[in-house]
CSV table of C-alpha atoms in Angstrom, one decimal:
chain,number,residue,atom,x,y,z
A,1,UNK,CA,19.5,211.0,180.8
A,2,UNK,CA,16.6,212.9,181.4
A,3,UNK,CA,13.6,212.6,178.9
A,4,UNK,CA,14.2,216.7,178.6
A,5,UNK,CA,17.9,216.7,177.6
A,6,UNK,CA,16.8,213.3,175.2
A,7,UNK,CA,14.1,215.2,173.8
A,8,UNK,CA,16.5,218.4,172.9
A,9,UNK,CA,19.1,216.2,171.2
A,10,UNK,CA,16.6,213.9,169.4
A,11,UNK,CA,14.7,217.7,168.3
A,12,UNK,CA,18.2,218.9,167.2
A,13,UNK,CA,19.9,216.2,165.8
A,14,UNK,CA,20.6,216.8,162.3
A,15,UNK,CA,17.8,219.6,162.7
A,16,UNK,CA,18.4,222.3,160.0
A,17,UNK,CA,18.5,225.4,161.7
A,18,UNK,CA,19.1,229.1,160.5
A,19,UNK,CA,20.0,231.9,162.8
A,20,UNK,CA,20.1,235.2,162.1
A,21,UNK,CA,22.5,237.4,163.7
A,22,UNK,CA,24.5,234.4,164.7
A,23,UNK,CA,27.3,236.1,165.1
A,24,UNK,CA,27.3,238.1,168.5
A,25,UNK,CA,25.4,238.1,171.4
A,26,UNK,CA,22.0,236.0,171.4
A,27,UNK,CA,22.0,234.7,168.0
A,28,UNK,CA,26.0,233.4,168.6
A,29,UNK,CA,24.7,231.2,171.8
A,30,UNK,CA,22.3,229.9,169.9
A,31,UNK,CA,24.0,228.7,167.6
A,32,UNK,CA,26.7,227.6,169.3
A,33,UNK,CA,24.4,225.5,171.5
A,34,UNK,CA,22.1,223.7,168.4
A,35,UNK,CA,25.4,223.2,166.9
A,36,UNK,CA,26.5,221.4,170.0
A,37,UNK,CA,23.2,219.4,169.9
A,38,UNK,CA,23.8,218.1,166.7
A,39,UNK,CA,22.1,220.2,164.3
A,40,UNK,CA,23.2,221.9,161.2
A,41,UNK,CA,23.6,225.4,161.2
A,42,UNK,CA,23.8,228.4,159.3
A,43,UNK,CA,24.5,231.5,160.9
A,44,UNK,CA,23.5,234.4,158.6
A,45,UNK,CA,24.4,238.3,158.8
A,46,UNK,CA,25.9,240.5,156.8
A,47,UNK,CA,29.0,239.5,156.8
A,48,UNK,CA,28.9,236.2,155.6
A,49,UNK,CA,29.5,234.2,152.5
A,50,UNK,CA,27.2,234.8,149.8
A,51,UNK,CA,28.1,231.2,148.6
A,52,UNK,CA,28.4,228.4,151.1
A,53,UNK,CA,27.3,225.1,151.2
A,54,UNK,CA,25.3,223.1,153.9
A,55,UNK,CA,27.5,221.8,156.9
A,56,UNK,CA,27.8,218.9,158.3
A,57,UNK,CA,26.0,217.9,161.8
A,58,UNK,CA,26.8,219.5,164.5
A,59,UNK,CA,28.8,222.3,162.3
A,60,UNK,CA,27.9,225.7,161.3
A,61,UNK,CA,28.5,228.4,158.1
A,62,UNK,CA,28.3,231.8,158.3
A,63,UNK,CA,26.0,233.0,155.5
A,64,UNK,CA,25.2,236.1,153.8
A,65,UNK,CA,21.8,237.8,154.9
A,66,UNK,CA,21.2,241.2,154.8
A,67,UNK,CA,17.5,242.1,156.6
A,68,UNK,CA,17.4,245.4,155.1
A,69,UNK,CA,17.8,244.3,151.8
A,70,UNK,CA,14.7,242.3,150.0
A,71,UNK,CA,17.0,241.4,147.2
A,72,UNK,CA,19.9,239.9,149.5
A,73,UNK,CA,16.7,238.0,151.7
A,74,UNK,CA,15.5,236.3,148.0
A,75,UNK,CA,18.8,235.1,147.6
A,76,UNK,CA,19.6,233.7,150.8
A,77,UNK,CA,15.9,231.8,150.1
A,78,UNK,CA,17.0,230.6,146.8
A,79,UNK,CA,20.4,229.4,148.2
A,80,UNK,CA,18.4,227.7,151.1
A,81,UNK,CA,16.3,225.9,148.8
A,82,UNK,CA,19.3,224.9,146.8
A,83,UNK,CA,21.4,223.5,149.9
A,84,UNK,CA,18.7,222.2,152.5
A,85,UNK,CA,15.2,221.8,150.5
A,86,UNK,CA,13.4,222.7,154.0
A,87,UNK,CA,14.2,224.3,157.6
A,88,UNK,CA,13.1,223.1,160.8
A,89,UNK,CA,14.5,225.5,162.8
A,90,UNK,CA,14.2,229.3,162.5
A,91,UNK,CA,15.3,231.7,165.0
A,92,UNK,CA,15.9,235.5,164.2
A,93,UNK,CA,18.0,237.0,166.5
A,94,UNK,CA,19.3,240.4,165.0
A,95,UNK,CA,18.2,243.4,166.2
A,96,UNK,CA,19.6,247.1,165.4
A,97,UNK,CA,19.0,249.8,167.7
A,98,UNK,CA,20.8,253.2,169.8
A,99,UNK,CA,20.0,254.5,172.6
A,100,UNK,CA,17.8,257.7,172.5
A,101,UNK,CA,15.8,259.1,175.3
A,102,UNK,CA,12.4,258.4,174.7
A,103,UNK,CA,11.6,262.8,175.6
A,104,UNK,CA,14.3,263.4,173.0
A,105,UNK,CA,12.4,263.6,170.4
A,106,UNK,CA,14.3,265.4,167.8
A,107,UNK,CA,17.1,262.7,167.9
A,108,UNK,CA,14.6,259.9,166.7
A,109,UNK,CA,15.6,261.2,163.2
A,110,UNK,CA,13.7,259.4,160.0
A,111,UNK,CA,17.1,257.2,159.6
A,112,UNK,CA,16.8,255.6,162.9
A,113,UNK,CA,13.3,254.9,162.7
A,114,UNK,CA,13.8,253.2,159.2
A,115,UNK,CA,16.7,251.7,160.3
A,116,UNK,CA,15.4,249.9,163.8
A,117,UNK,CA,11.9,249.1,161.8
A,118,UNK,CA,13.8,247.1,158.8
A,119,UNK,CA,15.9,245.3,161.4
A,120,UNK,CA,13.5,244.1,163.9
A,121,UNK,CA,9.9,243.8,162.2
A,122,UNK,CA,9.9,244.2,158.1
A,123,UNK,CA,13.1,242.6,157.4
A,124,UNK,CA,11.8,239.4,160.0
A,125,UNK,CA,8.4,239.5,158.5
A,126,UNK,CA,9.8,239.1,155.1
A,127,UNK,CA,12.2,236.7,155.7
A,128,UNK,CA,9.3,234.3,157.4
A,129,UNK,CA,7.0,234.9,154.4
A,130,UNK,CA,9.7,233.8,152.0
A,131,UNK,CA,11.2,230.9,153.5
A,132,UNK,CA,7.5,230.0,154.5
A,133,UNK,CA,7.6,227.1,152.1
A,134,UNK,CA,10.8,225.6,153.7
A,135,UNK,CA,9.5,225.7,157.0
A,136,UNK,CA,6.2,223.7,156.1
A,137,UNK,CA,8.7,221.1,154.2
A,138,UNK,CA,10.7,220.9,157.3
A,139,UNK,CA,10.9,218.4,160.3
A,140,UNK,CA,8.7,219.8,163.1
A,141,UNK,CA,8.9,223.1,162.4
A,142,UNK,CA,9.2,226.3,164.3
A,143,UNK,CA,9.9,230.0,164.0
A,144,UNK,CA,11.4,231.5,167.0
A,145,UNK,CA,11.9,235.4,167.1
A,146,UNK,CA,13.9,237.4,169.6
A,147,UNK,CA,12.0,240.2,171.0
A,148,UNK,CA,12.1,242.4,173.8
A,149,UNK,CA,10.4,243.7,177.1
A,150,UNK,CA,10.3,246.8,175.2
A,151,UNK,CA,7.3,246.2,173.3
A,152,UNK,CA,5.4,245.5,176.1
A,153,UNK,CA,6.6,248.2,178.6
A,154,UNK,CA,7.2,250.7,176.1
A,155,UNK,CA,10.5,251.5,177.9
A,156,UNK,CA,13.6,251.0,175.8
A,157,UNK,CA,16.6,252.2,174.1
A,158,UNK,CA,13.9,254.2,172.0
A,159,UNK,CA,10.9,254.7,170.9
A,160,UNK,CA,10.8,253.3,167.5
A,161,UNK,CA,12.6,250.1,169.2
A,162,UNK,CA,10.0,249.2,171.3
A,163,UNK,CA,7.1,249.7,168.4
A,164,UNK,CA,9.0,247.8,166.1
A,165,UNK,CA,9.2,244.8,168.5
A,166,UNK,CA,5.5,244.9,169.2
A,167,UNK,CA,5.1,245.0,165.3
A,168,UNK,CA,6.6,241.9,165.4
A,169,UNK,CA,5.0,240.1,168.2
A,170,UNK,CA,1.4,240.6,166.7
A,171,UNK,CA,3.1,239.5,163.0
A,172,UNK,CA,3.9,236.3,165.2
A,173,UNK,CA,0.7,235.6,166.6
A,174,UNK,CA,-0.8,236.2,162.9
A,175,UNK,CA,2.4,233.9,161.5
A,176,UNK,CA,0.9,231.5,164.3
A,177,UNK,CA,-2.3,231.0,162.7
A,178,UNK,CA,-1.7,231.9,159.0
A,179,UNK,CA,1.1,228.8,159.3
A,180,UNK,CA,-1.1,226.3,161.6
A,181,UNK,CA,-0.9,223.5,162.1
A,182,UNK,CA,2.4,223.1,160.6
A,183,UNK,CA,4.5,225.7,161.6
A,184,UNK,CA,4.8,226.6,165.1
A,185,UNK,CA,6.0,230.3,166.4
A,186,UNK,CA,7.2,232.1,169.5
A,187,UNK,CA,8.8,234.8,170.6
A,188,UNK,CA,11.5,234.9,173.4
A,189,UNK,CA,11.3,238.5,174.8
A,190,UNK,CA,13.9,239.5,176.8
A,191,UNK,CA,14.7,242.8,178.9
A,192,UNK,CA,18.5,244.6,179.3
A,193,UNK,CA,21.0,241.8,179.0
A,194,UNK,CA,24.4,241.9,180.7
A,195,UNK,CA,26.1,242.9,177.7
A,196,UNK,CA,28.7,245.5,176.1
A,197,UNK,CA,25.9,247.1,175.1
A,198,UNK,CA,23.6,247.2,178.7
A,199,UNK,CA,26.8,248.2,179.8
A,200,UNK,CA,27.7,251.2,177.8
A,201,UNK,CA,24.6,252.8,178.7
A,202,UNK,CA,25.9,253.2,182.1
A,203,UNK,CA,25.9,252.3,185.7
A,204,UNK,CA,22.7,254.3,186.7
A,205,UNK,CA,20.9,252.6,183.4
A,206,UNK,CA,22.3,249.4,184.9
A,207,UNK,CA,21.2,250.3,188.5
A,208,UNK,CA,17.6,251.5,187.8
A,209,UNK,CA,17.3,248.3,185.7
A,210,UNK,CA,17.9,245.8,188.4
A,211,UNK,CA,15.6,248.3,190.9
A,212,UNK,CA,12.7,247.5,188.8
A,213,UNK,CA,13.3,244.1,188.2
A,214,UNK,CA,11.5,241.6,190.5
A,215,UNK,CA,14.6,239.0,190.4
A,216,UNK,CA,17.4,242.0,191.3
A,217,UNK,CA,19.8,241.1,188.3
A,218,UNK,CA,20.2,241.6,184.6
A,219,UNK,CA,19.7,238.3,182.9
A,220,UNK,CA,22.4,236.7,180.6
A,221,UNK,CA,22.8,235.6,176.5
A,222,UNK,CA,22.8,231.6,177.8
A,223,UNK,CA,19.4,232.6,179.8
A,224,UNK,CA,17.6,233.6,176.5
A,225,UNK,CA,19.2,231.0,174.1
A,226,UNK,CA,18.1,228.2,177.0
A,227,UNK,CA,14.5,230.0,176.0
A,228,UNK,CA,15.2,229.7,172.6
A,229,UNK,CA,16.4,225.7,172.3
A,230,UNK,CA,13.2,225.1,174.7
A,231,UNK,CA,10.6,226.9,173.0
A,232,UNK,CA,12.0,225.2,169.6
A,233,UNK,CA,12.0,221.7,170.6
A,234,UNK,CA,10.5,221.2,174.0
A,235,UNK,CA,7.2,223.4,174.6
A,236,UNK,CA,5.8,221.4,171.8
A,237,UNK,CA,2.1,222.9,172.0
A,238,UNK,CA,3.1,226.4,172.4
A,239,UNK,CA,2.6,229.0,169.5
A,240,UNK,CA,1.6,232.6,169.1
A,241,UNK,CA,3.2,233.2,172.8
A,242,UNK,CA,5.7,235.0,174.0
A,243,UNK,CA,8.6,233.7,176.4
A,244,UNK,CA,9.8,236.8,179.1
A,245,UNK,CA,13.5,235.9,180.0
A,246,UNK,CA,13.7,239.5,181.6
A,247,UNK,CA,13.7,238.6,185.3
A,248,UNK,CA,10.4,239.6,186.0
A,249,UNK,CA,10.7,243.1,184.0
A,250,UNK,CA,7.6,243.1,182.4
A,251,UNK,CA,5.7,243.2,185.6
């Protein structure tokens, strides 16, 4: 066995670990892959139970967490607190967001923008600041956020996506000092995926993707959670960074 692989399942092995937006895409190979490593799981979104209990190793539960909602973050805290006491693992991996051309202007309506901005930088930000506490009780811990080429490039499904992302990554670099030494952050940035979603914008979305991309492909969910597991229990001395799994993208 290779001292990486040893490392990942000694890192994950009864690890508490909370993903948001484990139900689809990212979040859903993230979890599936810490819960094959061992660790205990709870996959949170909106759908889930507002009362579970903690699973067992190598399991996962499907909890209640809205990121829109303070209220509905507080309680998924308190019931954290309850059923774990700490977390060692926390990856957010929900994102909300439609595609609007970034000229079209008028379509970037006040909903959307409070919509995209709760989703993928307020609702995050609180969510770190309140389980803050269970992080620094936890077992090496770390808090991984799912970003996006977008903030970088500025290029998107829309405007307010890419700004709320790069709200987020500066948050993270500030999380990265404001929680040193104890907790550890880093964000996972990927570009287009080859999703449903990447997908549905069509084939010349698709095509001028791949043009721009040094690598020539769209990369994959199991690219980004690999990104994810590593920067979580392998890149040890890493925080305040961001990980591009975006095929050279943001070049």
């Amino acid at each position: 066995m290779s001292a990486s692989l040893a490392e990942l399942l000694r890192g994950f092995a009864g690890a508490r670990v909370v993903v948001v937006g484990g139900r689809g895409g990212v979040g859903a190979a993230v979890a599936a892959q810490a819960c094959d490593l061992g660790a205990q799981v709870v996959a949170a979104s909106r759908q889930g139970a507002a009362d579970w209990t903690a699973p067992g190793r190598g399991h996962a539960v499907h909890a209640r967490l809205d990121l829109a909602d303070p209220a509905s973050i507080r309680a998924f805290t308190k019931r954290m607190a309850e059923e774990f006491g700490a977390v060692d693992i926390l990856v957010t991996a929900a994102g909300v967001t439609r595609s609007v051309a970034l000229a079209d202007l008028p379509r970037l309506d006040d909903a959307l923008i409070e919509e995209v901005f709760l989703a993928n930088a307020i609702g995050p930000l609180r969510l770190a600041r309140d389980l803050a506490p269970l992080l620094r009780a936890g077992t090496d811990p770390v808090f991984v956020n799912v970003s996006s080429v977008a903030a970088r490039t500025g290029l998107g499904s829309n405007i307010a996506y890419g700004a709320a992302k790069a709200a987020m990554d500066t948050a993270m670099i500030s999380l990265a000092k404001a929680l040193a030494p104890a907790v550890r952050t880093v964000s996972v940035a990927p570009s287009a995926l080859d999703t449903p979603f990447a997908q549905g914008r069509g084939p010349e979305f698709i095509a001028r993707t791949i043009a721009a991309t040094p690598l020539g492909r769209l990369a994959n969910v199991t690219e980004v959670a690999n990104a994810v597991l590593a920067a979580a229990r392998l890149l040890t001395a890493t925080t305040g960074a961001t990980i591009y799994v975006d095929g050279g993208r943001h070049l």
